[in-house]
Coordinates of C-alpha atoms in Angstrom, one line a residue:
M1 CA -36.0 -2.9 -3.4
K2 CA -34.4 -2.1 -6.8
I3 CA -31.3 -4.0 -7.7
L4 CA -29.1 -3.4 -10.8
I5 CA -26.9 -6.3 -12.0
I6 CA -24.2 -5.4 -14.5
G7 CA -21.7 -7.4 -16.5
N8 CA -18.9 -6.4 -18.9
G9 CA -21.4 -5.3 -21.5
F10 CA -22.2 -2.4 -19.3
D11 CA -18.6 -1.0 -19.6
L12 CA -18.6 -1.8 -23.3
E13 CA -21.8 0.2 -23.7
H14 CA -19.9 3.2 -22.4
N15 CA -17.2 2.7 -25.0
L16 CA -14.7 1.5 -22.4
P17 CA -12.0 -1.0 -23.7
T18 CA -12.5 -3.6 -20.9
K19 CA -12.4 -6.8 -22.8
Y20 CA -9.5 -9.2 -22.1
W21 CA -8.7 -8.8 -25.8
D22 CA -8.3 -5.0 -25.3
F23 CA -6.0 -5.6 -22.3
M24 CA -3.8 -8.0 -24.3
E25 CA -3.6 -5.5 -27.3
F26 CA -2.5 -2.8 -24.8
I27 CA 0.2 -5.1 -23.4
K28 CA 1.5 -6.1 -26.8
C29 CA 1.7 -2.4 -27.8
Y30 CA 3.2 -1.4 -24.5
K31 CA 6.0 -3.9 -25.0
N32 CA 7.0 -2.2 -28.3
L33 CA 7.3 1.3 -26.9
E34 CA 11.0 1.1 -26.1
K35 CA 11.9 -0.7 -29.4
H36 CA 10.7 1.8 -32.0
P37 CA 10.3 5.6 -32.4
K38 CA 6.8 7.1 -32.0
H39 CA 6.4 8.2 -35.6
E40 CA 7.0 4.6 -36.7
L41 CA 4.6 3.0 -34.2
E42 CA 1.8 5.4 -35.1
K43 CA 1.6 3.8 -38.5
W44 CA 1.4 0.2 -37.2
P45 CA -2.1 -1.3 -37.5
M46 CA -1.6 -2.7 -34.0
F47 CA -1.6 0.9 -32.6
S48 CA -4.0 2.5 -35.0
N49 CA -6.6 -0.2 -34.1
L50 CA -6.4 0.6 -30.4
N51 CA -9.2 2.5 -28.6
E52 CA -8.4 6.2 -29.0
N53 CA -8.0 6.8 -25.3
V54 CA -5.6 3.9 -24.9
R55 CA -3.5 5.1 -27.9
E56 CA -3.3 8.6 -26.4
Y57 CA -2.2 7.1 -23.1
L58 CA 0.6 5.1 -24.7
F59 CA 1.9 8.0 -26.7
S60 CA 1.8 10.4 -23.7
D61 CA 5.2 11.6 -22.4
E62 CA 4.7 10.0 -19.0
V63 CA 4.2 6.6 -20.6
F64 CA 6.2 6.6 -23.8
T65 CA 9.4 8.0 -22.1
F66 CA 10.3 5.2 -19.7
S67 CA 12.5 7.5 -17.6
N68 CA 9.2 9.3 -16.7
H69 CA 7.5 6.2 -15.4
K70 CA 5.7 6.5 -12.1
D71 CA 5.6 3.6 -9.6
A72 CA 2.6 1.8 -11.2
L73 CA 4.2 1.7 -14.6
K74 CA 7.5 0.6 -13.2
E75 CA 5.6 -2.2 -11.5
L76 CA 3.9 -3.0 -14.8
D77 CA 7.3 -3.1 -16.6
R78 CA 8.5 -5.7 -14.1
L79 CA 5.3 -7.9 -14.0
I80 CA 4.8 -8.3 -17.7
S81 CA 8.4 -9.5 -18.1
Q82 CA 8.6 -13.3 -18.4
N83 CA 5.1 -14.0 -17.3
V84 CA 3.9 -17.4 -18.5
W85 CA 0.2 -16.4 -18.9
I86 CA 0.9 -13.1 -20.6
D87 CA 3.2 -14.9 -23.0
Y88 CA 0.6 -17.6 -23.7
F89 CA -2.3 -15.2 -24.2
S90 CA -0.2 -13.0 -26.5
K91 CA 0.6 -15.9 -28.7
K92 CA -3.0 -17.2 -28.6
S93 CA -4.5 -13.8 -29.5
G94 CA -1.9 -13.3 -32.3
I95 CA -2.6 -16.7 -33.8
E96 CA -6.4 -16.6 -33.6
N97 CA -6.9 -12.9 -34.1
K98 CA -10.7 -13.1 -33.3
G99 CA -11.1 -9.8 -31.6
W100 CA -11.8 -11.5 -28.3
I101 CA -10.2 -14.0 -25.9
D102 CA -11.6 -15.6 -22.7
F103 CA -8.9 -15.8 -20.1
E104 CA -11.0 -17.9 -17.8
S105 CA -11.8 -20.5 -20.5
E106 CA -8.3 -20.6 -21.7
I107 CA -6.9 -21.0 -18.2
A108 CA -9.4 -23.8 -17.5
D109 CA -8.3 -25.7 -20.6
I110 CA -4.7 -25.5 -19.6
I111 CA -5.3 -26.5 -16.0
K112 CA -7.4 -29.5 -17.1
C113 CA -4.6 -30.6 -19.4
L114 CA -2.0 -30.2 -16.7
E115 CA -4.0 -32.2 -14.2
Y116 CA -4.4 -35.0 -16.7
Y117 CA -0.7 -34.9 -17.6
M118 CA 0.3 -35.0 -14.0
N119 CA -2.0 -38.0 -13.2
Y120 CA -0.6 -39.8 -16.3
N121 CA 3.0 -39.2 -15.2
I122 CA 2.2 -40.4 -11.7
T123 CA 0.8 -43.6 -13.2
M124 CA 3.9 -44.1 -15.3
Q125 CA 6.1 -43.4 -12.3
E126 CA 4.3 -46.1 -10.3
N127 CA 4.5 -48.6 -13.2
P128 CA 7.8 -47.8 -15.0
S129 CA 7.5 -50.9 -17.2
S130 CA 4.1 -49.9 -18.5
Q131 CA 3.9 -49.0 -22.2
R132 CA 0.3 -47.6 -21.9
R133 CA -0.3 -44.6 -24.1
P134 CA -2.4 -41.7 -22.9
D135 CA -6.1 -42.4 -23.4
N136 CA -6.6 -38.7 -24.2
E137 CA -3.9 -37.7 -26.6
V138 CA -5.2 -34.1 -27.0
L139 CA -5.0 -33.3 -23.3
Y140 CA -1.6 -35.0 -23.1
Q141 CA -0.1 -33.1 -26.1
N142 CA -1.6 -29.8 -25.1
A143 CA 0.0 -30.0 -21.6
H144 CA 3.3 -31.2 -23.0
S145 CA 3.3 -28.3 -25.5
F146 CA 2.5 -25.7 -22.7
L147 CA 5.2 -27.0 -20.5
D148 CA 7.7 -27.2 -23.4
N149 CA 6.9 -23.6 -24.3
M150 CA 7.6 -22.5 -20.7
K151 CA 11.0 -24.2 -21.0
N152 CA 11.8 -22.7 -24.4
T153 CA 11.0 -19.2 -23.4
G154 CA 13.5 -19.5 -20.5
V155 CA 10.9 -18.1 -18.1
N156 CA 12.4 -18.3 -14.5
H157 CA 13.9 -21.7 -13.9
Y158 CA 11.5 -23.8 -16.1
E159 CA 14.2 -24.8 -18.5
K160 CA 15.7 -27.0 -15.7
F161 CA 12.9 -29.5 -15.4
D162 CA 11.9 -32.6 -17.5
T163 CA 8.3 -32.3 -18.6
K164 CA 7.8 -36.0 -18.0
K165 CA 8.6 -35.4 -14.4
F166 CA 5.7 -33.1 -13.9
H167 CA 4.4 -34.7 -10.7
G168 CA 5.3 -34.7 -7.0
D169 CA 7.6 -31.9 -5.9
T170 CA 8.4 -30.8 -9.4
A171 CA 4.7 -30.2 -10.2
K172 CA 4.3 -28.3 -6.9
V173 CA 7.1 -25.9 -7.8
I174 CA 5.7 -25.3 -11.3
I175 CA 2.1 -24.9 -10.1
K176 CA 3.3 -22.4 -7.5
E177 CA 5.0 -20.4 -10.2
L178 CA 1.9 -20.5 -12.4
I179 CA -0.2 -19.2 -9.5
C180 CA 2.4 -16.4 -8.9
D181 CA 2.2 -15.4 -12.6
L182 CA -1.6 -15.5 -12.6
N183 CA -1.6 -13.1 -9.6
N184 CA 0.9 -10.9 -11.5
L185 CA -1.3 -11.0 -14.6
I186 CA -4.3 -9.9 -12.4
R187 CA -2.3 -7.1 -11.0
C188 CA -1.3 -5.9 -14.5
L189 CA -5.0 -6.0 -15.5
E190 CA -5.8 -3.9 -12.3
I191 CA -3.2 -1.3 -13.3
Y192 CA -4.7 -1.2 -16.9
L193 CA -8.2 -0.8 -15.7
E194 CA -7.3 1.9 -13.2
D195 CA -4.6 3.9 -14.9
V196 CA -5.7 3.5 -18.5
V197 CA -9.5 2.7 -18.7
G198 CA -10.2 4.6 -15.5
K199 CA -8.8 7.8 -17.0
S200 CA -10.8 7.5 -20.2
E201 CA -13.4 10.2 -20.7
V202 CA -16.9 8.8 -20.9
E203 CA -19.0 10.6 -23.6
Y204 CA -22.1 8.5 -23.5
K205 CA -24.6 7.1 -21.0
A206 CA -27.0 4.2 -21.3
K207 CA -30.4 5.7 -21.6
D208 CA -32.1 2.6 -20.0
I209 CA -29.9 2.9 -16.9
A210 CA -30.3 6.7 -16.6
E211 CA -34.1 6.2 -16.6
I212 CA -34.1 3.8 -13.7
E213 CA -34.9 5.9 -10.6
N214 CA -34.0 5.2 -7.0
I215 CA -31.7 2.2 -7.4
D216 CA -30.9 0.7 -4.0
K217 CA -28.3 -1.9 -4.8
V218 CA -25.8 -2.6 -7.5
L219 CA -24.3 -6.1 -8.0
S220 CA -21.3 -5.8 -10.3
F221 CA -19.5 -8.7 -12.0
N222 CA -17.0 -6.1 -13.3
Y223 CA -13.7 -4.9 -11.7
T224 CA -14.4 -1.3 -12.6
N225 CA -16.5 1.3 -10.8
T226 CA -18.1 2.7 -13.9
Y227 CA -21.7 2.9 -12.6
Q228 CA -20.5 4.4 -9.3
K229 CA -18.5 7.0 -11.2
I230 CA -21.1 8.0 -13.9
Y231 CA -24.5 7.5 -12.2
G232 CA -23.6 7.2 -8.5
E233 CA -23.9 11.0 -7.8
V234 CA -27.5 11.0 -8.8
N235 CA -28.3 7.9 -6.6
D236 CA -26.7 8.5 -3.2
G237 CA -26.8 5.8 -0.6
I238 CA -26.5 2.9 -3.0
E239 CA -25.0 -0.3 -1.6
Y240 CA -22.5 -2.0 -4.0
D241 CA -21.4 -5.6 -4.2
Y242 CA -18.3 -6.2 -6.4
I243 CA -18.6 -10.0 -6.4
H244 CA -15.4 -10.5 -8.4
G245 CA -13.5 -7.8 -6.5
K246 CA -12.7 -4.3 -7.5
A247 CA -9.7 -2.7 -9.1
N248 CA -7.6 -0.4 -6.9
I249 CA -4.2 0.7 -8.1
Q250 CA -3.1 1.6 -4.6
R251 CA -2.8 -2.1 -3.7
T252 CA -0.1 -4.6 -4.4
S253 CA -0.5 -7.9 -6.2
K254 CA -0.6 -9.6 -2.8
E255 CA -3.4 -7.2 -1.6
N256 CA -5.4 -7.4 -4.8
N257 CA -8.9 -8.9 -4.4
M258 CA -9.9 -9.4 -8.0
V259 CA -11.2 -12.9 -8.8
L260 CA -9.9 -14.3 -12.1
G261 CA -10.3 -18.0 -12.0
I262 CA -12.0 -21.1 -13.3
D263 CA -15.1 -23.0 -12.3
E264 CA -15.0 -26.4 -10.6
Y265 CA -14.7 -29.2 -13.1
L266 CA -14.0 -32.2 -10.9
E267 CA -16.8 -34.5 -9.8
D268 CA -17.9 -36.2 -6.6
D269 CA -15.0 -36.9 -4.1
E270 CA -12.3 -35.7 -6.5
R271 CA -13.3 -32.1 -6.0
N272 CA -12.6 -32.5 -2.2
N273 CA -9.4 -34.6 -2.6
K274 CA -7.6 -33.4 -5.7
L275 CA -6.6 -30.0 -4.6
E276 CA -3.3 -29.3 -6.5
F277 CA -5.0 -26.7 -8.6
I278 CA -7.5 -25.3 -6.1
R279 CA -5.9 -21.8 -6.1
F280 CA -7.0 -21.4 -9.7
K281 CA -10.7 -21.9 -8.9
K282 CA -13.1 -19.0 -8.4
Y283 CA -14.7 -20.3 -5.2
F284 CA -11.3 -20.5 -3.5
Q285 CA -10.3 -17.1 -4.7
R286 CA -13.6 -15.5 -3.5
I287 CA -13.0 -17.0 0.0
Y288 CA -9.3 -16.2 0.1
K289 CA -9.6 -12.7 -1.3
K290 CA -12.7 -12.0 0.9
T291 CA -14.8 -10.5 -1.8
G292 CA -17.9 -11.1 0.2
C293 CA -21.5 -11.8 -0.9
K294 CA -23.6 -8.9 0.1
Y295 CA -26.3 -9.9 -2.4
K296 CA -27.2 -12.8 -0.1
N297 CA -28.2 -10.3 2.6
W298 CA -30.4 -8.5 -0.1
V299 CA -32.1 -11.8 -0.9
S300 CA -32.8 -12.4 2.9
E301 CA -34.2 -8.9 3.2
I302 CA -36.5 -9.6 0.2
E303 CA -37.7 -12.9 1.7
Q304 CA -38.5 -11.2 5.0
N305 CA -40.6 -8.4 3.5
D306 CA -43.5 -10.3 1.9
N307 CA -45.5 -7.2 1.0
E308 CA -42.7 -5.3 -0.8
K309 CA -42.5 -5.3 -4.6
N310 CA -39.0 -5.8 -5.8
E311 CA -37.3 -5.1 -9.2
V312 CA -34.1 -6.5 -10.6
F313 CA -32.5 -5.0 -13.8
I314 CA -29.8 -6.9 -15.6
F315 CA -27.6 -5.0 -18.1
G316 CA -24.6 -6.1 -20.1
H317 CA -24.6 -9.7 -18.6
S318 CA -24.8 -12.8 -20.8
L319 CA -26.5 -14.8 -18.0
D320 CA -23.8 -17.4 -18.4
V321 CA -24.3 -20.6 -16.3
T322 CA -21.0 -19.9 -14.5
D323 CA -22.9 -17.2 -12.5
K324 CA -26.0 -19.4 -12.1
D325 CA -26.1 -19.5 -8.3
V326 CA -26.0 -15.7 -8.0
L327 CA -28.4 -15.0 -10.8
K328 CA -31.0 -17.6 -9.8
E329 CA -31.3 -16.4 -6.2
L330 CA -32.1 -12.9 -7.3
I331 CA -34.2 -13.6 -10.4
M332 CA -36.4 -16.2 -8.5
A333 CA -36.6 -14.1 -5.3
P334 CA -40.3 -13.7 -4.1
N335 CA -42.3 -10.7 -5.3
T336 CA -39.6 -9.8 -7.8
T337 CA -39.9 -8.7 -11.4
T338 CA -36.7 -9.0 -13.5
T339 CA -36.0 -6.8 -16.6
I340 CA -33.2 -8.1 -18.8
F341 CA -31.8 -5.7 -21.4
Y342 CA -30.3 -7.2 -24.6
Y343 CA -28.0 -5.5 -27.1
N344 CA -29.3 -7.2 -30.3
N345 CA -31.3 -10.3 -31.4
D346 CA -28.2 -12.5 -31.3
V347 CA -27.5 -11.6 -27.7
Y348 CA -31.3 -11.9 -26.9
A349 CA -31.2 -15.5 -28.2
Q350 CA -28.1 -16.4 -26.3
Q351 CA -29.6 -14.9 -23.1
I352 CA -32.7 -17.0 -23.4
E353 CA -30.6 -20.1 -24.0
N354 CA -28.4 -19.3 -21.0
L355 CA -31.4 -18.5 -18.8
V356 CA -32.8 -22.0 -19.5
K357 CA -29.6 -23.4 -17.9
V358 CA -30.0 -21.1 -14.9
I359 CA -33.6 -21.5 -13.9
K360 CA -34.7 -24.4 -16.2
Q361 CA -37.1 -24.4 -19.1
D362 CA -40.5 -24.7 -17.3
K363 CA -39.8 -21.9 -14.9
L364 CA -38.6 -19.6 -17.8
I365 CA -41.8 -20.3 -19.8
A366 CA -44.0 -19.7 -16.8
S367 CA -42.1 -16.5 -16.0
V368 CA -42.3 -14.7 -19.3
Y369 CA -46.0 -15.1 -20.1
G370 CA -49.2 -13.9 -18.5
A371 CA -50.7 -10.6 -17.5
N372 CA -47.9 -10.0 -15.0
P373 CA -44.7 -11.7 -16.2
R374 CA -41.8 -12.1 -13.7
I375 CA -39.2 -11.8 -16.4
I376 CA -39.2 -9.2 -19.1
F377 CA -36.7 -8.9 -22.0
K378 CA -36.2 -5.4 -23.4
Q379 CA -33.9 -4.3 -26.2
Q380 CA -31.4 -1.6 -25.2
Q381 CA -32.2 1.9 -26.3
P382 CA -29.5 3.8 -28.2
K383 CA -27.0 5.4 -25.9
I384 CA -27.1 9.1 -25.5
G385 CA -24.5 11.9 -25.0
V386 CA -23.7 12.8 -21.4
E387 CA -24.6 16.4 -22.1
K388 CA -28.2 15.4 -22.9
L389 CA -28.7 14.2 -19.4
Q390 CA -27.6 17.3 -17.7

């Protein structure tokens, strides 16, 4: 069995603007279309720095002229208006201007702060005479600032609540709104990936991927169907597992199955009892959105066929510990050799570091040495034009 595992680096290798940062830059530019004439916007660095395909999309008549908007764009217009998360990420990316932003990490930071803030407020409610200061001033202040920002922007009905009453029924209402806005953010991302990125012309292919023959399975951590669209015709009969869901513009935000959440951070009994923020967590979203786990069937098939040699190829994935359970099962499956492609030496070093967390140091050392190593690292070959493969 040959299994290909791909992460966002796979889409980036094909010059597709699929980073969260790319999405936020698109949203910020999109919001300015109605406010300024085209000839003026074309000179703005914000627009000139966009991916060429994204810029052409924004300046097309069907997008730039709002009266021409089709249903998906009308939906986008509505969903980006007064969205807490979009507002937060827009300000965050504007302040830091690093060229990247990690939605999941940022959401995790906010949720941890809000949970701490809520628990502190509950304690103060139960002991009104207490003068106890927060034992973690950073978490307290970050939560307070986030909630204050929601009030000041006048989003929905947030201006009506007292931040110090963020507990009980008030907290439930706010958390429900945050979940709703997260789902709307995910739907906006889905529209972007399908209507903007999905229409981008791909001029290059990854030589390493093109040279792998007879792939049986593809496990994608991406929302896009890039492999299926570019290489799938050559390899018919491939089984795909979109473990974080797959973008589909035909759906609504309620039907969307894309997972964009955070890892479990609570310990012991708390993870089973403190469930106020469970809907933000990946494991909940995977179950609720029914993304499935086809890869587990593949592992079972490998384990039942002792004599078959298996190959796993990993491209464009950082091997981050957040995907430990999935990666470990496939990399350590019996009779399996894993080839991990890396972009440059910095990525190579990071992948080694991450893989230690996934399979532990001793197993990694034992797997990369010897006459027949189980794990092989290979630097990516330069990408090639699509026409050279035809």
